[in-house]
mmCIF file with all atom_site columns, C-alpha atoms and ligand atoms in Angstrom:
data_model
loop_
_atom_site.group_PDB
_atom_site.id
_atom_site.type_symbol
_atom_site.label_atom_id
_atom_site.label_alt_id
_atom_site.label_comp_id
_atom_site.label_asym_id
_atom_site.label_entity_id
_atom_site.label_seq_id
_atom_site.pdbx_PDB_ins_code
_atom_site.Cartn_x
_atom_site.Cartn_y
_atom_site.Cartn_z
_atom_site.occupancy
_atom_site.B_iso_or_equiv
_atom_site.pdbx_formal_charge
_atom_site.auth_seq_id
_atom_site.auth_comp_id
_atom_site.auth_asym_id
_atom_site.auth_atom_id
_atom_site.pdbx_PDB_model_num
ATOM   1   C CA  . MET C 1 1   ? -0.018 -0.344 0.007  1.00 0.00 ? 157 MET C CA  1
ATOM   2   C CA  . THR C 1 2   ? 1.062  3.332  -0.980 1.00 0.00 ? 158 THR C CA  1
ATOM   3   C CA  . ARG C 1 3   ? 0.792  6.606  1.153  1.00 0.00 ? 159 ARG C CA  1
ATOM   4   C CA  . THR C 1 4   ? 1.487  10.327 1.048  1.00 0.00 ? 160 THR C CA  1
ATOM   5   C CA  . GLU C 1 5   ? 3.922  10.427 4.459  1.00 0.00 ? 161 GLU C CA  1
ATOM   6   C CA  . ARG C 1 6   ? 6.441  12.897 6.025  1.00 0.00 ? 162 ARG C CA  1
ATOM   7   C CA  . THR C 1 7   ? 9.064  12.016 7.777  1.00 0.00 ? 163 THR C CA  1
ATOM   8   C CA  . LEU C 1 8   ? 12.240 14.272 9.510  1.00 0.00 ? 164 LEU C CA  1
ATOM   9   C CA  . ALA C 1 9   ? 15.528 14.121 8.193  1.00 0.00 ? 165 ALA C CA  1
ATOM   10  C CA  . ILE C 1 10  ? 18.771 14.765 10.042 1.00 0.00 ? 166 ILE C CA  1
ATOM   11  C CA  . ILE C 1 11  ? 22.109 16.130 8.515  1.00 0.00 ? 167 ILE C CA  1
ATOM   12  C CA  . LYS C 1 12  ? 23.820 15.479 11.298 1.00 0.00 ? 168 LYS C CA  1
ATOM   13  C CA  . PRO C 1 13  ? 27.119 17.243 12.909 1.00 0.00 ? 169 PRO C CA  1
ATOM   14  C CA  . ASP C 1 14  ? 29.590 15.133 11.388 1.00 0.00 ? 170 ASP C CA  1
ATOM   15  C CA  . ALA C 1 15  ? 28.732 15.465 7.847  1.00 0.00 ? 171 ALA C CA  1
ATOM   16  C CA  . VAL C 1 16  ? 27.723 19.393 7.633  1.00 0.00 ? 172 VAL C CA  1
ATOM   17  C CA  . ALA C 1 17  ? 31.278 19.571 9.331  1.00 0.00 ? 173 ALA C CA  1
ATOM   18  C CA  . LYS C 1 18  ? 32.249 17.349 5.989  1.00 0.00 ? 174 LYS C CA  1
ATOM   19  C CA  . GLY C 1 19  ? 30.641 19.586 4.083  1.00 0.00 ? 175 GLY C CA  1
ATOM   20  C CA  . VAL C 1 20  ? 28.761 16.995 1.920  1.00 0.00 ? 176 VAL C CA  1
ATOM   21  C CA  . ALA C 1 21  ? 25.129 18.594 3.199  1.00 0.00 ? 177 ALA C CA  1
ATOM   22  C CA  . GLY C 1 22  ? 24.626 19.457 -0.323 1.00 0.00 ? 178 GLY C CA  1
ATOM   23  C CA  . ARG C 1 23  ? 25.400 16.426 -2.056 1.00 0.00 ? 179 ARG C CA  1
ATOM   24  C CA  . ILE C 1 24  ? 23.385 14.414 0.705  1.00 0.00 ? 180 ILE C CA  1
ATOM   25  C CA  . ILE C 1 25  ? 20.150 16.655 -0.231 1.00 0.00 ? 181 ILE C CA  1
ATOM   26  C CA  . SER C 1 26  ? 20.817 16.510 -3.998 1.00 0.00 ? 182 SER C CA  1
ATOM   27  C CA  . ARG C 1 27  ? 20.540 12.669 -3.300 1.00 0.00 ? 183 ARG C CA  1
ATOM   28  C CA  . ILE C 1 28  ? 17.042 13.871 -1.668 1.00 0.00 ? 184 ILE C CA  1
ATOM   29  C CA  . GLU C 1 29  ? 15.715 15.624 -4.656 1.00 0.00 ? 185 GLU C CA  1
ATOM   30  C CA  . GLU C 1 30  ? 17.172 13.297 -7.295 1.00 0.00 ? 186 GLU C CA  1
ATOM   31  C CA  . SER C 1 31  ? 14.861 10.393 -5.159 1.00 0.00 ? 187 SER C CA  1
ATOM   32  C CA  . GLY C 1 32  ? 11.336 12.532 -5.755 1.00 0.00 ? 188 GLY C CA  1
ATOM   33  C CA  . LEU C 1 33  ? 11.270 13.352 -2.187 1.00 0.00 ? 189 LEU C CA  1
ATOM   34  C CA  . ALA C 1 34  ? 10.249 17.107 -1.735 1.00 0.00 ? 190 ALA C CA  1
ATOM   35  C CA  . ILE C 1 35  ? 11.382 19.104 1.039  1.00 0.00 ? 191 ILE C CA  1
ATOM   36  C CA  . LEU C 1 36  ? 8.609  20.870 3.016  1.00 0.00 ? 192 LEU C CA  1
ATOM   37  C CA  . ALA C 1 37  ? 11.429 22.323 6.262  1.00 0.00 ? 193 ALA C CA  1
ATOM   38  C CA  . ALA C 1 38  ? 14.808 22.538 6.503  1.00 0.00 ? 194 ALA C CA  1
ATOM   39  C CA  . ARG C 1 39  ? 17.088 24.893 8.744  1.00 0.00 ? 195 ARG C CA  1
ATOM   40  C CA  . LEU C 1 40  ? 20.625 24.448 10.260 1.00 0.00 ? 196 LEU C CA  1
ATOM   41  C CA  . VAL C 1 41  ? 20.238 23.974 14.338 1.00 0.00 ? 197 VAL C CA  1
ATOM   42  C CA  . HIS C 1 42  ? 22.807 23.741 16.839 1.00 0.00 ? 198 HIS C CA  1
ATOM   43  C CA  . LEU C 1 43  ? 21.575 21.544 19.643 1.00 0.00 ? 199 LEU C CA  1
ATOM   44  C CA  . THR C 1 44  ? 21.792 21.987 23.122 1.00 0.00 ? 200 THR C CA  1
ATOM   45  C CA  . ASP C 1 45  ? 22.605 18.941 25.684 1.00 0.00 ? 201 ASP C CA  1
ATOM   46  C CA  . ALA C 1 46  ? 19.483 19.016 27.048 1.00 0.00 ? 202 ALA C CA  1
ATOM   47  C CA  . GLN C 1 47  ? 17.635 19.388 23.237 1.00 0.00 ? 203 GLN C CA  1
ATOM   48  C CA  . ALA C 1 48  ? 19.700 17.014 22.373 1.00 0.00 ? 204 ALA C CA  1
ATOM   49  C CA  . ARG C 1 49  ? 19.001 14.535 25.108 1.00 0.00 ? 205 ARG C CA  1
ATOM   50  C CA  . GLY C 1 50  ? 14.970 15.846 24.871 1.00 0.00 ? 206 GLY C CA  1
ATOM   51  C CA  . PHE C 1 51  ? 15.171 14.628 21.224 1.00 0.00 ? 207 PHE C CA  1
ATOM   52  C CA  . TYR C 1 52  ? 16.881 10.618 22.008 1.00 0.00 ? 208 TYR C CA  1
ATOM   53  C CA  . ALA C 1 53  ? 14.777 10.237 25.155 1.00 0.00 ? 209 ALA C CA  1
ATOM   54  C CA  . VAL C 1 54  ? 13.934 6.811  23.690 1.00 0.00 ? 210 VAL C CA  1
ATOM   55  C CA  . HIS C 1 55  ? 17.598 5.825  23.674 1.00 0.00 ? 211 HIS C CA  1
ATOM   56  C CA  . ARG C 1 56  ? 17.890 7.252  26.892 1.00 0.00 ? 212 ARG C CA  1
ATOM   57  C CA  . ASP C 1 57  ? 18.587 3.965  28.934 1.00 0.00 ? 213 ASP C CA  1
ATOM   58  C CA  . ARG C 1 58  ? 20.916 2.923  25.927 1.00 0.00 ? 214 ARG C CA  1
ATOM   59  C CA  . PRO C 1 59  ? 24.882 2.745  26.643 1.00 0.00 ? 215 PRO C CA  1
ATOM   60  C CA  . PHE C 1 60  ? 25.225 4.974  23.730 1.00 0.00 ? 216 PHE C CA  1
ATOM   61  C CA  . TYR C 1 61  ? 22.852 7.623  25.118 1.00 0.00 ? 217 TYR C CA  1
ATOM   62  C CA  . ALA C 1 62  ? 25.522 10.330 26.345 1.00 0.00 ? 218 ALA C CA  1
ATOM   63  C CA  . SER C 1 63  ? 27.696 10.112 24.033 1.00 0.00 ? 219 SER C CA  1
ATOM   64  C CA  . LEU C 1 64  ? 25.433 10.041 20.974 1.00 0.00 ? 220 LEU C CA  1
ATOM   65  C CA  . CYS C 1 65  ? 23.419 13.265 22.859 1.00 0.00 ? 221 CYS C CA  1
ATOM   66  C CA  . ALA C 1 66  ? 27.376 14.565 23.180 1.00 0.00 ? 222 ALA C CA  1
ATOM   67  C CA  . PHE C 1 67  ? 27.827 13.863 19.180 1.00 0.00 ? 223 PHE C CA  1
ATOM   68  C CA  . MET C 1 68  ? 24.968 15.519 18.069 1.00 0.00 ? 224 MET C CA  1
ATOM   69  C CA  . THR C 1 69  ? 25.907 18.600 20.123 1.00 0.00 ? 225 THR C CA  1
ATOM   70  C CA  . GLN C 1 70  ? 29.534 19.019 18.833 1.00 0.00 ? 226 GLN C CA  1
ATOM   71  C CA  . GLY C 1 71  ? 28.517 21.265 15.809 1.00 0.00 ? 227 GLY C CA  1
ATOM   72  C CA  . PRO C 1 72  ? 25.315 22.375 13.563 1.00 0.00 ? 228 PRO C CA  1
ATOM   73  C CA  . CYS C 1 73  ? 22.393 19.737 11.952 1.00 0.00 ? 229 CYS C CA  1
ATOM   74  C CA  . LEU C 1 74  ? 20.126 20.531 9.003  1.00 0.00 ? 230 LEU C CA  1
ATOM   75  C CA  . PRO C 1 75  ? 16.927 19.350 10.020 1.00 0.00 ? 231 PRO C CA  1
ATOM   76  C CA  . MET C 1 76  ? 14.796 18.922 7.333  1.00 0.00 ? 232 MET C CA  1
ATOM   77  C CA  . VAL C 1 77  ? 10.484 17.678 6.741  1.00 0.00 ? 233 VAL C CA  1
ATOM   78  C CA  . LEU C 1 78  ? 10.166 15.612 3.312  1.00 0.00 ? 234 LEU C CA  1
ATOM   79  C CA  . GLU C 1 79  ? 7.254  14.313 1.960  1.00 0.00 ? 235 GLU C CA  1
ATOM   80  C CA  . GLY C 1 80  ? 6.575  11.920 -0.383 1.00 0.00 ? 236 GLY C CA  1
ATOM   81  C CA  . GLU C 1 81  ? 4.792  9.020  -1.269 1.00 0.00 ? 237 GLU C CA  1
ATOM   82  C CA  . ASN C 1 82  ? 5.674  6.106  1.721  1.00 0.00 ? 238 ASN C CA  1
ATOM   83  C CA  . ALA C 1 83  ? 8.558  8.656  2.241  1.00 0.00 ? 239 ALA C CA  1
ATOM   84  C CA  . ILE C 1 84  ? 9.563  7.066  5.649  1.00 0.00 ? 240 ILE C CA  1
ATOM   85  C CA  . GLN C 1 85  ? 10.998 3.445  4.518  1.00 0.00 ? 241 GLN C CA  1
ATOM   86  C CA  . ARG C 1 86  ? 11.884 5.723  0.764  1.00 0.00 ? 242 ARG C CA  1
ATOM   87  C CA  . TRP C 1 87  ? 14.261 7.906  3.399  1.00 0.00 ? 243 TRP C CA  1
ATOM   88  C CA  . ARG C 1 88  ? 15.427 4.885  5.028  1.00 0.00 ? 244 ARG C CA  1
ATOM   89  C CA  . ASP C 1 89  ? 16.345 2.561  2.068  1.00 0.00 ? 245 ASP C CA  1
ATOM   90  C CA  . LEU C 1 90  ? 18.439 6.066  1.176  1.00 0.00 ? 246 LEU C CA  1
ATOM   91  C CA  . MET C 1 91  ? 19.902 5.994  4.504  1.00 0.00 ? 247 MET C CA  1
ATOM   92  C CA  . GLY C 1 92  ? 20.961 2.579  4.775  1.00 0.00 ? 248 GLY C CA  1
ATOM   93  C CA  . ALA C 1 93  ? 21.446 0.360  7.452  1.00 0.00 ? 249 ALA C CA  1
ATOM   94  C CA  . THR C 1 94  ? 22.764 2.563  10.760 1.00 0.00 ? 250 THR C CA  1
ATOM   95  C CA  . ASP C 1 95  ? 25.802 1.207  11.186 1.00 0.00 ? 251 ASP C CA  1
ATOM   96  C CA  . PRO C 1 96  ? 28.018 2.296  7.529  1.00 0.00 ? 252 PRO C CA  1
ATOM   97  C CA  . ALA C 1 97  ? 29.774 -1.340 8.138  1.00 0.00 ? 253 ALA C CA  1
ATOM   98  C CA  . SER C 1 98  ? 26.894 -2.791 7.484  1.00 0.00 ? 254 SER C CA  1
ATOM   99  C CA  . ALA C 1 99  ? 25.584 -0.020 4.675  1.00 0.00 ? 255 ALA C CA  1
ATOM   100 C CA  . ALA C 1 100 ? 24.660 -1.225 1.092  1.00 0.00 ? 256 ALA C CA  1
ATOM   101 C CA  . PRO C 1 101 ? 26.714 -0.015 -1.680 1.00 0.00 ? 257 PRO C CA  1
ATOM   102 C CA  . SER C 1 102 ? 26.025 3.156  -2.935 1.00 0.00 ? 258 SER C CA  1
ATOM   103 C CA  . THR C 1 103 ? 23.464 4.133  0.391  1.00 0.00 ? 259 THR C CA  1
ATOM   104 C CA  . ILE C 1 104 ? 24.549 7.423  1.631  1.00 0.00 ? 260 ILE C CA  1
ATOM   105 C CA  . ARG C 1 105 ? 25.804 5.613  4.850  1.00 0.00 ? 261 ARG C CA  1
ATOM   106 C CA  . LYS C 1 106 ? 27.981 3.829  3.037  1.00 0.00 ? 262 LYS C CA  1
ATOM   107 C CA  . GLU C 1 107 ? 29.079 6.726  1.371  1.00 0.00 ? 263 GLU C CA  1
ATOM   108 C CA  . PHE C 1 108 ? 29.710 9.476  4.022  1.00 0.00 ? 264 PHE C CA  1
ATOM   109 C CA  . ALA C 1 109 ? 29.380 8.149  7.145  1.00 0.00 ? 265 ALA C CA  1
ATOM   110 C CA  . SER C 1 110 ? 32.136 7.314  9.090  1.00 0.00 ? 266 SER C CA  1
ATOM   111 C CA  . SER C 1 111 ? 31.318 4.692  12.726 1.00 0.00 ? 267 SER C CA  1
ATOM   112 C CA  . ILE C 1 112 ? 27.953 3.712  13.760 1.00 0.00 ? 268 ILE C CA  1
ATOM   113 C CA  . GLU C 1 113 ? 27.761 7.081  16.131 1.00 0.00 ? 269 GLU C CA  1
ATOM   114 C CA  . ALA C 1 114 ? 29.033 9.244  13.110 1.00 0.00 ? 270 ALA C CA  1
ATOM   115 C CA  . ASN C 1 115 ? 26.695 8.052  10.982 1.00 0.00 ? 271 ASN C CA  1
ATOM   116 C CA  . ALA C 1 116 ? 25.618 11.362 8.673  1.00 0.00 ? 272 ALA C CA  1
ATOM   117 C CA  . VAL C 1 117 ? 22.055 10.672 8.684  1.00 0.00 ? 273 VAL C CA  1
ATOM   118 C CA  . HIS C 1 118 ? 19.075 10.106 10.483 1.00 0.00 ? 274 HIS C CA  1
ATOM   119 C CA  . GLY C 1 119 ? 15.512 9.126  9.671  1.00 0.00 ? 275 GLY C CA  1
ATOM   120 C CA  . SER C 1 120 ? 12.381 8.529  11.588 1.00 0.00 ? 276 SER C CA  1
ATOM   121 C CA  . ASP C 1 121 ? 11.450 5.077  11.799 1.00 0.00 ? 277 ASP C CA  1
ATOM   122 C CA  . ALA C 1 122 ? 7.452  5.032  12.059 1.00 0.00 ? 278 ALA C CA  1
ATOM   123 C CA  . PRO C 1 123 ? 4.645  7.486  11.586 1.00 0.00 ? 279 PRO C CA  1
ATOM   124 C CA  . GLU C 1 124 ? 4.372  7.706  14.650 1.00 0.00 ? 280 GLU C CA  1
ATOM   125 C CA  . THR C 1 125 ? 8.386  8.689  15.617 1.00 0.00 ? 281 THR C CA  1
ATOM   126 C CA  . ALA C 1 126 ? 7.957  11.114 12.814 1.00 0.00 ? 282 ALA C CA  1
ATOM   127 C CA  . ALA C 1 127 ? 4.886  12.811 14.628 1.00 0.00 ? 283 ALA C CA  1
ATOM   128 C CA  . PHE C 1 128 ? 7.234  13.449 17.611 1.00 0.00 ? 284 PHE C CA  1
ATOM   129 C CA  . GLU C 1 129 ? 10.199 14.011 15.997 1.00 0.00 ? 285 GLU C CA  1
ATOM   130 C CA  . ILE C 1 130 ? 9.044  16.549 13.162 1.00 0.00 ? 286 ILE C CA  1
ATOM   131 C CA  . PRO C 1 131 ? 7.049  19.299 15.496 1.00 0.00 ? 287 PRO C CA  1
ATOM   132 C CA  . TYR C 1 132 ? 10.209 18.669 17.650 1.00 0.00 ? 288 TYR C CA  1
ATOM   133 C CA  . PHE C 1 133 ? 12.222 20.993 15.217 1.00 0.00 ? 289 PHE C CA  1
ATOM   134 C CA  . PHE C 1 134 ? 9.544  22.742 13.260 1.00 0.00 ? 290 PHE C CA  1
ATOM   135 C CA  . ALA C 1 135 ? 6.534  24.424 14.243 1.00 0.00 ? 291 ALA C CA  1
ATOM   136 C CA  . ALA C 1 136 ? 3.573  23.684 11.317 1.00 0.00 ? 292 ALA C CA  1
ATOM   137 C CA  . VAL C 1 137 ? 3.899  27.665 9.855  1.00 0.00 ? 293 VAL C CA  1
ATOM   138 C CA  . GLU C 1 138 ? 7.730  26.749 8.485  1.00 0.00 ? 294 GLU C CA  1
ATOM   139 C CA  . ILE C 1 139 ? 6.386  24.099 7.136  1.00 0.00 ? 295 ILE C CA  1
ATOM   140 C CA  . CYS C 1 140 ? 5.790  24.355 2.971  1.00 0.00 ? 296 CYS C CA  1
ATOM   141 C CA  . PRO C 1 141 ? 3.378  22.143 1.710  1.00 0.00 ? 297 PRO C CA  1
ATOM   142 C CA  . ARG C 1 142 ? 3.377  21.388 -2.603 1.00 0.00 ? 298 ARG C CA  1
HETATM 143 P P1  . CMP M 2 .   ? 20.180 7.324  14.755 1.00 0.00 ? 171 CMP M P1  1
HETATM 144 O O1  . CMP M 2 .   ? 19.428 7.126  13.381 1.00 0.00 ? 171 CMP M O1  1
HETATM 145 O O2  . CMP M 2 .   ? 19.771 8.764  14.771 1.00 0.00 ? 171 CMP M O2  1
HETATM 146 O O3  . CMP M 2 .   ? 19.395 6.575  15.463 1.00 0.00 ? 171 CMP M O3  1
HETATM 147 C C1  . CMP M 2 .   ? 19.538 6.519  16.899 1.00 0.00 ? 171 CMP M C1  1
HETATM 148 C C2  . CMP M 2 .   ? 20.881 6.650  17.163 1.00 0.00 ? 171 CMP M C2  1
HETATM 149 O O4  . CMP M 2 .   ? 21.878 6.082  18.227 1.00 0.00 ? 171 CMP M O4  1
HETATM 150 C C3  . CMP M 2 .   ? 21.623 5.951  15.823 1.00 0.00 ? 171 CMP M C3  1
HETATM 151 O O5  . CMP M 2 .   ? 21.368 6.772  14.234 1.00 0.00 ? 171 CMP M O5  1
HETATM 152 C C4  . CMP M 2 .   ? 23.165 5.942  16.052 1.00 0.00 ? 171 CMP M C4  1
HETATM 153 O O6  . CMP M 2 .   ? 23.546 6.870  15.468 1.00 0.00 ? 171 CMP M O6  1
HETATM 154 C C5  . CMP M 2 .   ? 23.152 5.761  17.260 1.00 0.00 ? 171 CMP M C5  1
HETATM 155 N N1  . CMP M 2 .   ? 23.518 4.343  17.523 1.00 0.00 ? 171 CMP M N1  1
HETATM 156 C C6  . CMP M 2 .   ? 22.903 3.350  17.420 1.00 0.00 ? 171 CMP M C6  1
HETATM 157 N N2  . CMP M 2 .   ? 23.828 2.305  18.063 1.00 0.00 ? 171 CMP M N2  1
HETATM 158 C C7  . CMP M 2 .   ? 24.346 3.181  18.350 1.00 0.00 ? 171 CMP M C7  1
HETATM 159 C C8  . CMP M 2 .   ? 25.659 2.128  19.019 1.00 0.00 ? 171 CMP M C8  1
HETATM 160 N N3  . CMP M 2 .   ? 25.438 0.596  19.502 1.00 0.00 ? 171 CMP M N3  1
HETATM 161 N N4  . CMP M 2 .   ? 26.637 2.911  19.390 1.00 0.00 ? 171 CMP M N4  1
HETATM 162 C C9  . CMP M 2 .   ? 26.800 4.232  19.437 1.00 0.00 ? 171 CMP M C9  1
HETATM 163 N N5  . CMP M 2 .   ? 25.845 4.490  18.775 1.00 0.00 ? 171 CMP M N5  1
HETATM 164 C C10 . CMP M 2 .   ? 24.715 3.930  19.038 1.00 0.00 ? 171 CMP M C10 1
#
């Protein structure tokens, strides 16, 4: 079944610092997903902890939050048919060592933590993550 969905994508601080944000955005545009909102954000520790609260009991939580605050990231709202799965397919596996050839993480990520990009994993997650970064008036429908 296909349905129009929105998902939250983040180009993480490692990819912004490396200067590959533009190449990642090109991948998104070439895929046919529409970018409805985008902005550079330098997260505070509290903001990173809130965003990744679902992982608060995981051993990597503190390190992940420190990584996400080390420089600006670039959150975006993407829209399209089955946008959540399509963006996850473009990203590739969480660990770049396991990511398929030609995926964003295979090409641009350097570790499971510095893995270049984030994407919502389900509609309920997107419903939390999109308004975490964007007010309704900042999202431009197509
Ligand atoms: P992301 O898609 O942003 O969702 C949660 C993040 O936690 C994930 O990408 C990784 O960056 C990070 N992560 C997941 N598993 C590990 C791990 N074992 N060690 C360090 N970071 C991890």
